């Protein structure tokens, strides 16, 4: 179902005034020139890196698991670059939500639009991954083609409202769905909608199978294949990377996956994971390594991440 909403009095409760103030400051900053925004993001990222903490430890473990042949110094540099990318991403979220379509078009180059145009009314999953450029990537495409999206509701109702409004701001025809709205998603696919979808996180064992991800058994969602099969939809891999020297972003819609899905869930998950790995390797420092991708373990295997109170 649609998640378009209107502001109500509850959004202006005094306990939410600081949230509104924070968003106001955030919005003002992202109207600065793009090079200034990325410079501020780099400084924020370096602060986060030097601060360390729980997410730092998660990212460090993930890099060690996924790049075992990399030297310790190279992994440390990758971790530092990754946190710089997080800092820039904080402001890129605002760019994706609040920049005008014309300004977004100037910093985004989109390749592969012909794959969307060739659908001719057939639905498709736009299979993205959690790069730190996630909001700019989706918005850069949305100003050129209408796409729907999936999202996780935020507990703070102001944040949730602004997040949804931002993601719907580039197209009057767009909708967003919670990831649990299976009926709404399938209905949209059958109507020929293109739906942004990211299957690269650990959502627990109930909706996953174990499949290799960078050589490590990872809980991998089965929903990609199910949506494609039941919704009679194609799967279009979708990637977006930040270019060096403030050159903007390269956004790519890849050709649809062939012979997908098959009948075996593990094989389907393996196909998706291999595609995700390839996209990550384009710019590994821009991936969301701070997510507990290997949180769910096969029976008998130990946990891989430290407890939450562990500091560097």
mmCIF file with all atom_site columns, N, CA, C and O in Angstrom, residues 37-72:
data_model
loop_
_atom_site.group_PDB
_atom_site.id
_atom_site.type_symbol
_atom_site.label_atom_id
_atom_site.label_alt_id
_atom_site.label_comp_id
_atom_site.label_asym_id
_atom_site.label_entity_id
_atom_site.label_seq_id
_atom_site.pdbx_PDB_ins_code
_atom_site.Cartn_x
_atom_site.Cartn_y
_atom_site.Cartn_z
_atom_site.occupancy
_atom_site.B_iso_or_equiv
_atom_site.pdbx_formal_charge
_atom_site.auth_seq_id
_atom_site.auth_comp_id
_atom_site.auth_asym_id
_atom_site.auth_atom_id
_atom_site.pdbx_PDB_model_num
ATOM 1   N N  . UNK A 1 37 ? 30.350 20.327  0.451  1.00 0.00 ? 37 UNK A N  1
ATOM 2   C CA . UNK A 1 37 ? 29.619 19.241  1.117  1.00 0.00 ? 37 UNK A CA 1
ATOM 3   C C  . UNK A 1 37 ? 30.506 18.013  1.271  1.00 0.00 ? 37 UNK A C  1
ATOM 4   O O  . UNK A 1 37 ? 30.565 17.403  2.340  1.00 0.00 ? 37 UNK A O  1
ATOM 5   N N  . UNK A 1 38 ? 31.202 17.629  0.203  1.00 0.00 ? 38 UNK A N  1
ATOM 6   C CA . UNK A 1 38 ? 32.043 16.432  0.292  1.00 0.00 ? 38 UNK A CA 1
ATOM 7   C C  . UNK A 1 38 ? 33.218 16.659  1.246  1.00 0.00 ? 38 UNK A C  1
ATOM 8   O O  . UNK A 1 38 ? 33.643 15.727  1.932  1.00 0.00 ? 38 UNK A O  1
ATOM 9   N N  . UNK A 1 39 ? 33.753 17.881  1.296  1.00 0.00 ? 39 UNK A N  1
ATOM 10  C CA . UNK A 1 39 ? 34.828 18.183  2.248  1.00 0.00 ? 39 UNK A CA 1
ATOM 11  C C  . UNK A 1 39 ? 34.320 18.029  3.681  1.00 0.00 ? 39 UNK A C  1
ATOM 12  O O  . UNK A 1 39 ? 34.994 17.417  4.519  1.00 0.00 ? 39 UNK A O  1
ATOM 13  N N  . UNK A 1 40 ? 33.157 18.564  3.963  1.00 0.00 ? 40 UNK A N  1
ATOM 14  C CA . UNK A 1 40 ? 32.578 18.414  5.298  1.00 0.00 ? 40 UNK A CA 1
ATOM 15  C C  . UNK A 1 40 ? 32.349 16.940  5.621  1.00 0.00 ? 40 UNK A C  1
ATOM 16  O O  . UNK A 1 40 ? 32.590 16.492  6.745  1.00 0.00 ? 40 UNK A O  1
ATOM 17  N N  . UNK A 1 41 ? 31.899 16.179  4.630  1.00 0.00 ? 41 UNK A N  1
ATOM 18  C CA . UNK A 1 41 ? 31.668 14.761  4.835  1.00 0.00 ? 41 UNK A CA 1
ATOM 19  C C  . UNK A 1 41 ? 32.947 14.013  5.171  1.00 0.00 ? 41 UNK A C  1
ATOM 20  O O  . UNK A 1 41 ? 32.957 13.122  6.027  1.00 0.00 ? 41 UNK A O  1
ATOM 21  N N  . UNK A 1 42 ? 34.018 14.375  4.510  1.00 0.00 ? 42 UNK A N  1
ATOM 22  C CA . UNK A 1 42 ? 35.306 13.725  4.791  1.00 0.00 ? 42 UNK A CA 1
ATOM 23  C C  . UNK A 1 42 ? 35.743 13.997  6.227  1.00 0.00 ? 42 UNK A C  1
ATOM 24  O O  . UNK A 1 42 ? 36.234 13.090  6.908  1.00 0.00 ? 42 UNK A O  1
ATOM 25  N N  . UNK A 1 43 ? 35.557 15.220  6.687  1.00 0.00 ? 43 UNK A N  1
ATOM 26  C CA . UNK A 1 43 ? 35.957 15.543  8.055  1.00 0.00 ? 43 UNK A CA 1
ATOM 27  C C  . UNK A 1 43 ? 35.098 14.767  9.058  1.00 0.00 ? 43 UNK A C  1
ATOM 28  O O  . UNK A 1 43 ? 35.608 14.256  10.066 1.00 0.00 ? 43 UNK A O  1
ATOM 29  N N  . UNK A 1 44 ? 33.799 14.680  8.787  1.00 0.00 ? 44 UNK A N  1
ATOM 30  C CA . UNK A 1 44 ? 32.920 13.910  9.664  1.00 0.00 ? 44 UNK A CA 1
ATOM 31  C C  . UNK A 1 44 ? 33.333 12.444  9.676  1.00 0.00 ? 44 UNK A C  1
ATOM 32  O O  . UNK A 1 44 ? 33.373 11.808  10.736 1.00 0.00 ? 44 UNK A O  1
ATOM 33  N N  . UNK A 1 45 ? 33.653 11.894  8.510  1.00 0.00 ? 45 UNK A N  1
ATOM 34  C CA . UNK A 1 45 ? 34.063 10.502  8.433  1.00 0.00 ? 45 UNK A CA 1
ATOM 35  C C  . UNK A 1 45 ? 35.333 10.225  9.206  1.00 0.00 ? 45 UNK A C  1
ATOM 36  O O  . UNK A 1 45 ? 35.459 9.189   9.877  1.00 0.00 ? 45 UNK A O  1
ATOM 37  N N  . UNK A 1 46 ? 36.295 11.133  9.132  1.00 0.00 ? 46 UNK A N  1
ATOM 38  C CA . UNK A 1 46 ? 37.542 10.956  9.874  1.00 0.00 ? 46 UNK A CA 1
ATOM 39  C C  . UNK A 1 46 ? 37.292 10.992  11.379 1.00 0.00 ? 46 UNK A C  1
ATOM 40  O O  . UNK A 1 46 ? 37.916 10.235  12.137 1.00 0.00 ? 46 UNK A O  1
ATOM 41  N N  . UNK A 1 47 ? 36.384 11.850  11.809 1.00 0.00 ? 47 UNK A N  1
ATOM 42  C CA . UNK A 1 47 ? 36.034 11.888  13.231 1.00 0.00 ? 47 UNK A CA 1
ATOM 43  C C  . UNK A 1 47 ? 35.434 10.559  13.672 1.00 0.00 ? 47 UNK A C  1
ATOM 44  O O  . UNK A 1 47 ? 35.788 10.006  14.722 1.00 0.00 ? 47 UNK A O  1
ATOM 45  N N  . UNK A 1 48 ? 34.536 10.022  12.864 1.00 0.00 ? 48 UNK A N  1
ATOM 46  C CA . UNK A 1 48 ? 33.912 8.740   13.189 1.00 0.00 ? 48 UNK A CA 1
ATOM 47  C C  . UNK A 1 48 ? 34.953 7.621   13.224 1.00 0.00 ? 48 UNK A C  1
ATOM 48  O O  . UNK A 1 48 ? 34.897 6.728   14.078 1.00 0.00 ? 48 UNK A O  1
ATOM 49  N N  . UNK A 1 49 ? 35.888 7.664   12.300 1.00 0.00 ? 49 UNK A N  1
ATOM 50  C CA . UNK A 1 49 ? 36.948 6.656   12.249 1.00 0.00 ? 49 UNK A CA 1
ATOM 51  C C  . UNK A 1 49 ? 37.824 6.721   13.500 1.00 0.00 ? 49 UNK A C  1
ATOM 52  O O  . UNK A 1 49 ? 38.123 5.693   14.130 1.00 0.00 ? 49 UNK A O  1
ATOM 53  N N  . UNK A 1 50 ? 38.222 7.899   13.882 1.00 0.00 ? 50 UNK A N  1
ATOM 54  C CA . UNK A 1 50 ? 39.093 8.065   15.041 1.00 0.00 ? 50 UNK A CA 1
ATOM 55  C C  . UNK A 1 50 ? 38.350 7.749   16.340 1.00 0.00 ? 50 UNK A C  1
ATOM 56  O O  . UNK A 1 50 ? 38.961 7.308   17.319 1.00 0.00 ? 50 UNK A O  1
ATOM 57  N N  . UNK A 1 51 ? 37.061 7.956   16.338 1.00 0.00 ? 51 UNK A N  1
ATOM 58  C CA . UNK A 1 51 ? 36.257 7.668   17.534 1.00 0.00 ? 51 UNK A CA 1
ATOM 59  C C  . UNK A 1 51 ? 36.146 6.172   17.792 1.00 0.00 ? 51 UNK A C  1
ATOM 60  O O  . UNK A 1 51 ? 36.054 5.719   18.928 1.00 0.00 ? 51 UNK A O  1
ATOM 61  N N  . UNK A 1 52 ? 36.171 5.374   16.744 1.00 0.00 ? 52 UNK A N  1
ATOM 62  C CA . UNK A 1 52 ? 36.053 3.923   16.898 1.00 0.00 ? 52 UNK A CA 1
ATOM 63  C C  . UNK A 1 52 ? 34.642 3.523   17.293 1.00 0.00 ? 52 UNK A C  1
ATOM 64  O O  . UNK A 1 52 ? 33.669 4.088   16.825 1.00 0.00 ? 52 UNK A O  1
ATOM 65  N N  . UNK A 1 53 ? 34.536 2.535   18.151 1.00 0.00 ? 53 UNK A N  1
ATOM 66  C CA . UNK A 1 53 ? 33.228 2.112   18.622 1.00 0.00 ? 53 UNK A CA 1
ATOM 67  C C  . UNK A 1 53 ? 32.725 0.831   17.983 1.00 0.00 ? 53 UNK A C  1
ATOM 68  O O  . UNK A 1 53 ? 33.436 0.134   17.252 1.00 0.00 ? 53 UNK A O  1
ATOM 69  N N  . UNK A 1 54 ? 31.468 0.541   18.268 1.00 0.00 ? 54 UNK A N  1
ATOM 70  C CA . UNK A 1 54 ? 30.868 -0.734  17.883 1.00 0.00 ? 54 UNK A CA 1
ATOM 71  C C  . UNK A 1 54 ? 30.849 -0.927  16.362 1.00 0.00 ? 54 UNK A C  1
ATOM 72  O O  . UNK A 1 54 ? 31.245 -1.979  15.850 1.00 0.00 ? 54 UNK A O  1
ATOM 73  N N  . UNK A 1 55 ? 30.378 0.076   15.613 1.00 0.00 ? 55 UNK A N  1
ATOM 74  C CA . UNK A 1 55 ? 30.303 -0.065  14.155 1.00 0.00 ? 55 UNK A CA 1
ATOM 75  C C  . UNK A 1 55 ? 31.694 -0.163  13.529 1.00 0.00 ? 55 UNK A C  1
ATOM 76  O O  . UNK A 1 55 ? 31.876 -0.837  12.512 1.00 0.00 ? 55 UNK A O  1
ATOM 77  N N  . UNK A 1 56 ? 32.657 0.497   14.135 1.00 0.00 ? 56 UNK A N  1
ATOM 78  C CA . UNK A 1 56 ? 34.045 0.373   13.692 1.00 0.00 ? 56 UNK A CA 1
ATOM 79  C C  . UNK A 1 56 ? 34.487 -1.089  13.801 1.00 0.00 ? 56 UNK A C  1
ATOM 80  O O  . UNK A 1 56 ? 35.101 -1.636  12.880 1.00 0.00 ? 56 UNK A O  1
ATOM 81  N N  . UNK A 1 57 ? 34.175 -1.726  14.925 1.00 0.00 ? 57 UNK A N  1
ATOM 82  C CA . UNK A 1 57 ? 34.578 -3.113  15.132 1.00 0.00 ? 57 UNK A CA 1
ATOM 83  C C  . UNK A 1 57 ? 33.877 -4.046  14.153 1.00 0.00 ? 57 UNK A C  1
ATOM 84  O O  . UNK A 1 57 ? 34.481 -4.989  13.640 1.00 0.00 ? 57 UNK A O  1
ATOM 85  N N  . UNK A 1 58 ? 32.609 -3.801  13.882 1.00 0.00 ? 58 UNK A N  1
ATOM 86  C CA . UNK A 1 58 ? 31.876 -4.625  12.913 1.00 0.00 ? 58 UNK A CA 1
ATOM 87  C C  . UNK A 1 58 ? 32.522 -4.518  11.532 1.00 0.00 ? 58 UNK A C  1
ATOM 88  O O  . UNK A 1 58 ? 32.768 -5.529  10.861 1.00 0.00 ? 58 UNK A O  1
ATOM 89  N N  . UNK A 1 59 ? 32.787 -3.296  11.098 1.00 0.00 ? 59 UNK A N  1
ATOM 90  C CA . UNK A 1 59 ? 33.407 -3.100  9.784  1.00 0.00 ? 59 UNK A CA 1
ATOM 91  C C  . UNK A 1 59 ? 34.785 -3.751  9.728  1.00 0.00 ? 59 UNK A C  1
ATOM 92  O O  . UNK A 1 59 ? 35.151 -4.369  8.715  1.00 0.00 ? 59 UNK A O  1
ATOM 93  N N  . UNK A 1 60 ? 35.533 -3.637  10.798 1.00 0.00 ? 60 UNK A N  1
ATOM 94  C CA . UNK A 1 60 ? 36.879 -4.232  10.831 1.00 0.00 ? 60 UNK A CA 1
ATOM 95  C C  . UNK A 1 60 ? 36.804 -5.743  10.688 1.00 0.00 ? 60 UNK A C  1
ATOM 96  O O  . UNK A 1 60 ? 37.572 -6.354  9.933  1.00 0.00 ? 60 UNK A O  1
ATOM 97  N N  . UNK A 1 61 ? 35.837 -6.380  11.389 1.00 0.00 ? 61 UNK A N  1
ATOM 98  C CA . UNK A 1 61 ? 35.667 -7.826  11.293 1.00 0.00 ? 61 UNK A CA 1
ATOM 99  C C  . UNK A 1 61 ? 35.247 -8.224  9.880  1.00 0.00 ? 61 UNK A C  1
ATOM 100 O O  . UNK A 1 61 ? 35.767 -9.186  9.300  1.00 0.00 ? 61 UNK A O  1
ATOM 101 N N  . UNK A 1 62 ? 34.297 -7.490  9.305  1.00 0.00 ? 62 UNK A N  1
ATOM 102 C CA . UNK A 1 62 ? 33.830 -7.812  7.958  1.00 0.00 ? 62 UNK A CA 1
ATOM 103 C C  . UNK A 1 62 ? 34.955 -7.741  6.933  1.00 0.00 ? 62 UNK A C  1
ATOM 104 O O  . UNK A 1 62 ? 35.068 -8.605  6.048  1.00 0.00 ? 62 UNK A O  1
ATOM 105 N N  . UNK A 1 63 ? 35.785 -6.735  7.031  1.00 0.00 ? 63 UNK A N  1
ATOM 106 C CA . UNK A 1 63 ? 36.890 -6.609  6.078  1.00 0.00 ? 63 UNK A CA 1
ATOM 107 C C  . UNK A 1 63 ? 37.904 -7.731  6.255  1.00 0.00 ? 63 UNK A C  1
ATOM 108 O O  . UNK A 1 63 ? 38.462 -8.235  5.275  1.00 0.00 ? 63 UNK A O  1
ATOM 109 N N  . UNK A 1 64 ? 38.134 -8.130  7.489  1.00 0.00 ? 64 UNK A N  1
ATOM 110 C CA . UNK A 1 64 ? 39.058 -9.244  7.732  1.00 0.00 ? 64 UNK A CA 1
ATOM 111 C C  . UNK A 1 64 ? 38.509 -10.546 7.152  1.00 0.00 ? 64 UNK A C  1
ATOM 112 O O  . UNK A 1 64 ? 39.249 -11.343 6.557  1.00 0.00 ? 64 UNK A O  1
ATOM 113 N N  . UNK A 1 65 ? 37.205 -10.763 7.297  1.00 0.00 ? 65 UNK A N  1
ATOM 114 C CA . UNK A 1 65 ? 36.584 -11.984 6.789  1.00 0.00 ? 65 UNK A CA 1
ATOM 115 C C  . UNK A 1 65 ? 36.525 -11.999 5.260  1.00 0.00 ? 65 UNK A C  1
ATOM 116 O O  . UNK A 1 65 ? 36.771 -13.035 4.629  1.00 0.00 ? 65 UNK A O  1
ATOM 117 N N  . UNK A 1 66 ? 36.195 -10.858 4.668  1.00 0.00 ? 66 UNK A N  1
ATOM 118 C CA . UNK A 1 66 ? 35.966 -10.817 3.220  1.00 0.00 ? 66 UNK A CA 1
ATOM 119 C C  . UNK A 1 66 ? 37.232 -10.622 2.406  1.00 0.00 ? 66 UNK A C  1
ATOM 120 O O  . UNK A 1 66 ? 37.267 -10.966 1.215  1.00 0.00 ? 66 UNK A O  1
ATOM 121 N N  . UNK A 1 67 ? 38.284 -10.075 3.035  1.00 0.00 ? 67 UNK A N  1
ATOM 122 C CA . UNK A 1 67 ? 39.535 -9.850  2.322  1.00 0.00 ? 67 UNK A CA 1
ATOM 123 C C  . UNK A 1 67 ? 40.700 -10.435 3.125  1.00 0.00 ? 67 UNK A C  1
ATOM 124 O O  . UNK A 1 67 ? 41.598 -9.707  3.565  1.00 0.00 ? 67 UNK A O  1
ATOM 125 N N  . UNK A 1 68 ? 40.693 -11.753 3.314  1.00 0.00 ? 68 UNK A N  1
ATOM 126 C CA . UNK A 1 68 ? 41.729 -12.375 4.144  1.00 0.00 ? 68 UNK A CA 1
ATOM 127 C C  . UNK A 1 68 ? 43.137 -12.270 3.560  1.00 0.00 ? 68 UNK A C  1
ATOM 128 O O  . UNK A 1 68 ? 44.118 -12.344 4.305  1.00 0.00 ? 68 UNK A O  1
ATOM 129 N N  . UNK A 1 69 ? 43.243 -12.100 2.255  1.00 0.00 ? 69 UNK A N  1
ATOM 130 C CA . UNK A 1 69 ? 44.559 -12.023 1.619  1.00 0.00 ? 69 UNK A CA 1
ATOM 131 C C  . UNK A 1 69 ? 45.128 -10.608 1.581  1.00 0.00 ? 69 UNK A C  1
ATOM 132 O O  . UNK A 1 69 ? 46.265 -10.403 1.174  1.00 0.00 ? 69 UNK A O  1
ATOM 133 N N  . UNK A 1 70 ? 44.343 -9.650  2.012  1.00 0.00 ? 70 UNK A N  1
ATOM 134 C CA . UNK A 1 70 ? 44.800 -8.266  2.035  1.00 0.00 ? 70 UNK A CA 1
ATOM 135 C C  . UNK A 1 70 ? 45.698 -8.053  3.248  1.00 0.00 ? 70 UNK A C  1
ATOM 136 O O  . UNK A 1 70 ? 45.467 -8.616  4.317  1.00 0.00 ? 70 UNK A O  1
ATOM 137 N N  . UNK A 1 71 ? 46.728 -7.246  3.103  1.00 0.00 ? 71 UNK A N  1
ATOM 138 C CA . UNK A 1 71 ? 47.608 -6.977  4.236  1.00 0.00 ? 71 UNK A CA 1
ATOM 139 C C  . UNK A 1 71 ? 46.869 -6.171  5.294  1.00 0.00 ? 71 UNK A C  1
ATOM 140 O O  . UNK A 1 71 ? 45.887 -5.467  4.990  1.00 0.00 ? 71 UNK A O  1
ATOM 141 N N  . UNK A 1 72 ? 47.353 -6.255  6.527  1.00 0.00 ? 72 UNK A N  1
ATOM 142 C CA . UNK A 1 72 ? 46.701 -5.536  7.619  1.00 0.00 ? 72 UNK A CA 1
ATOM 143 C C  . UNK A 1 72 ? 46.707 -4.026  7.366  1.00 0.00 ? 72 UNK A C  1
ATOM 144 O O  . UNK A 1 72 ? 45.718 -3.328  7.632  1.00 0.00 ? 72 UNK A O  1
#
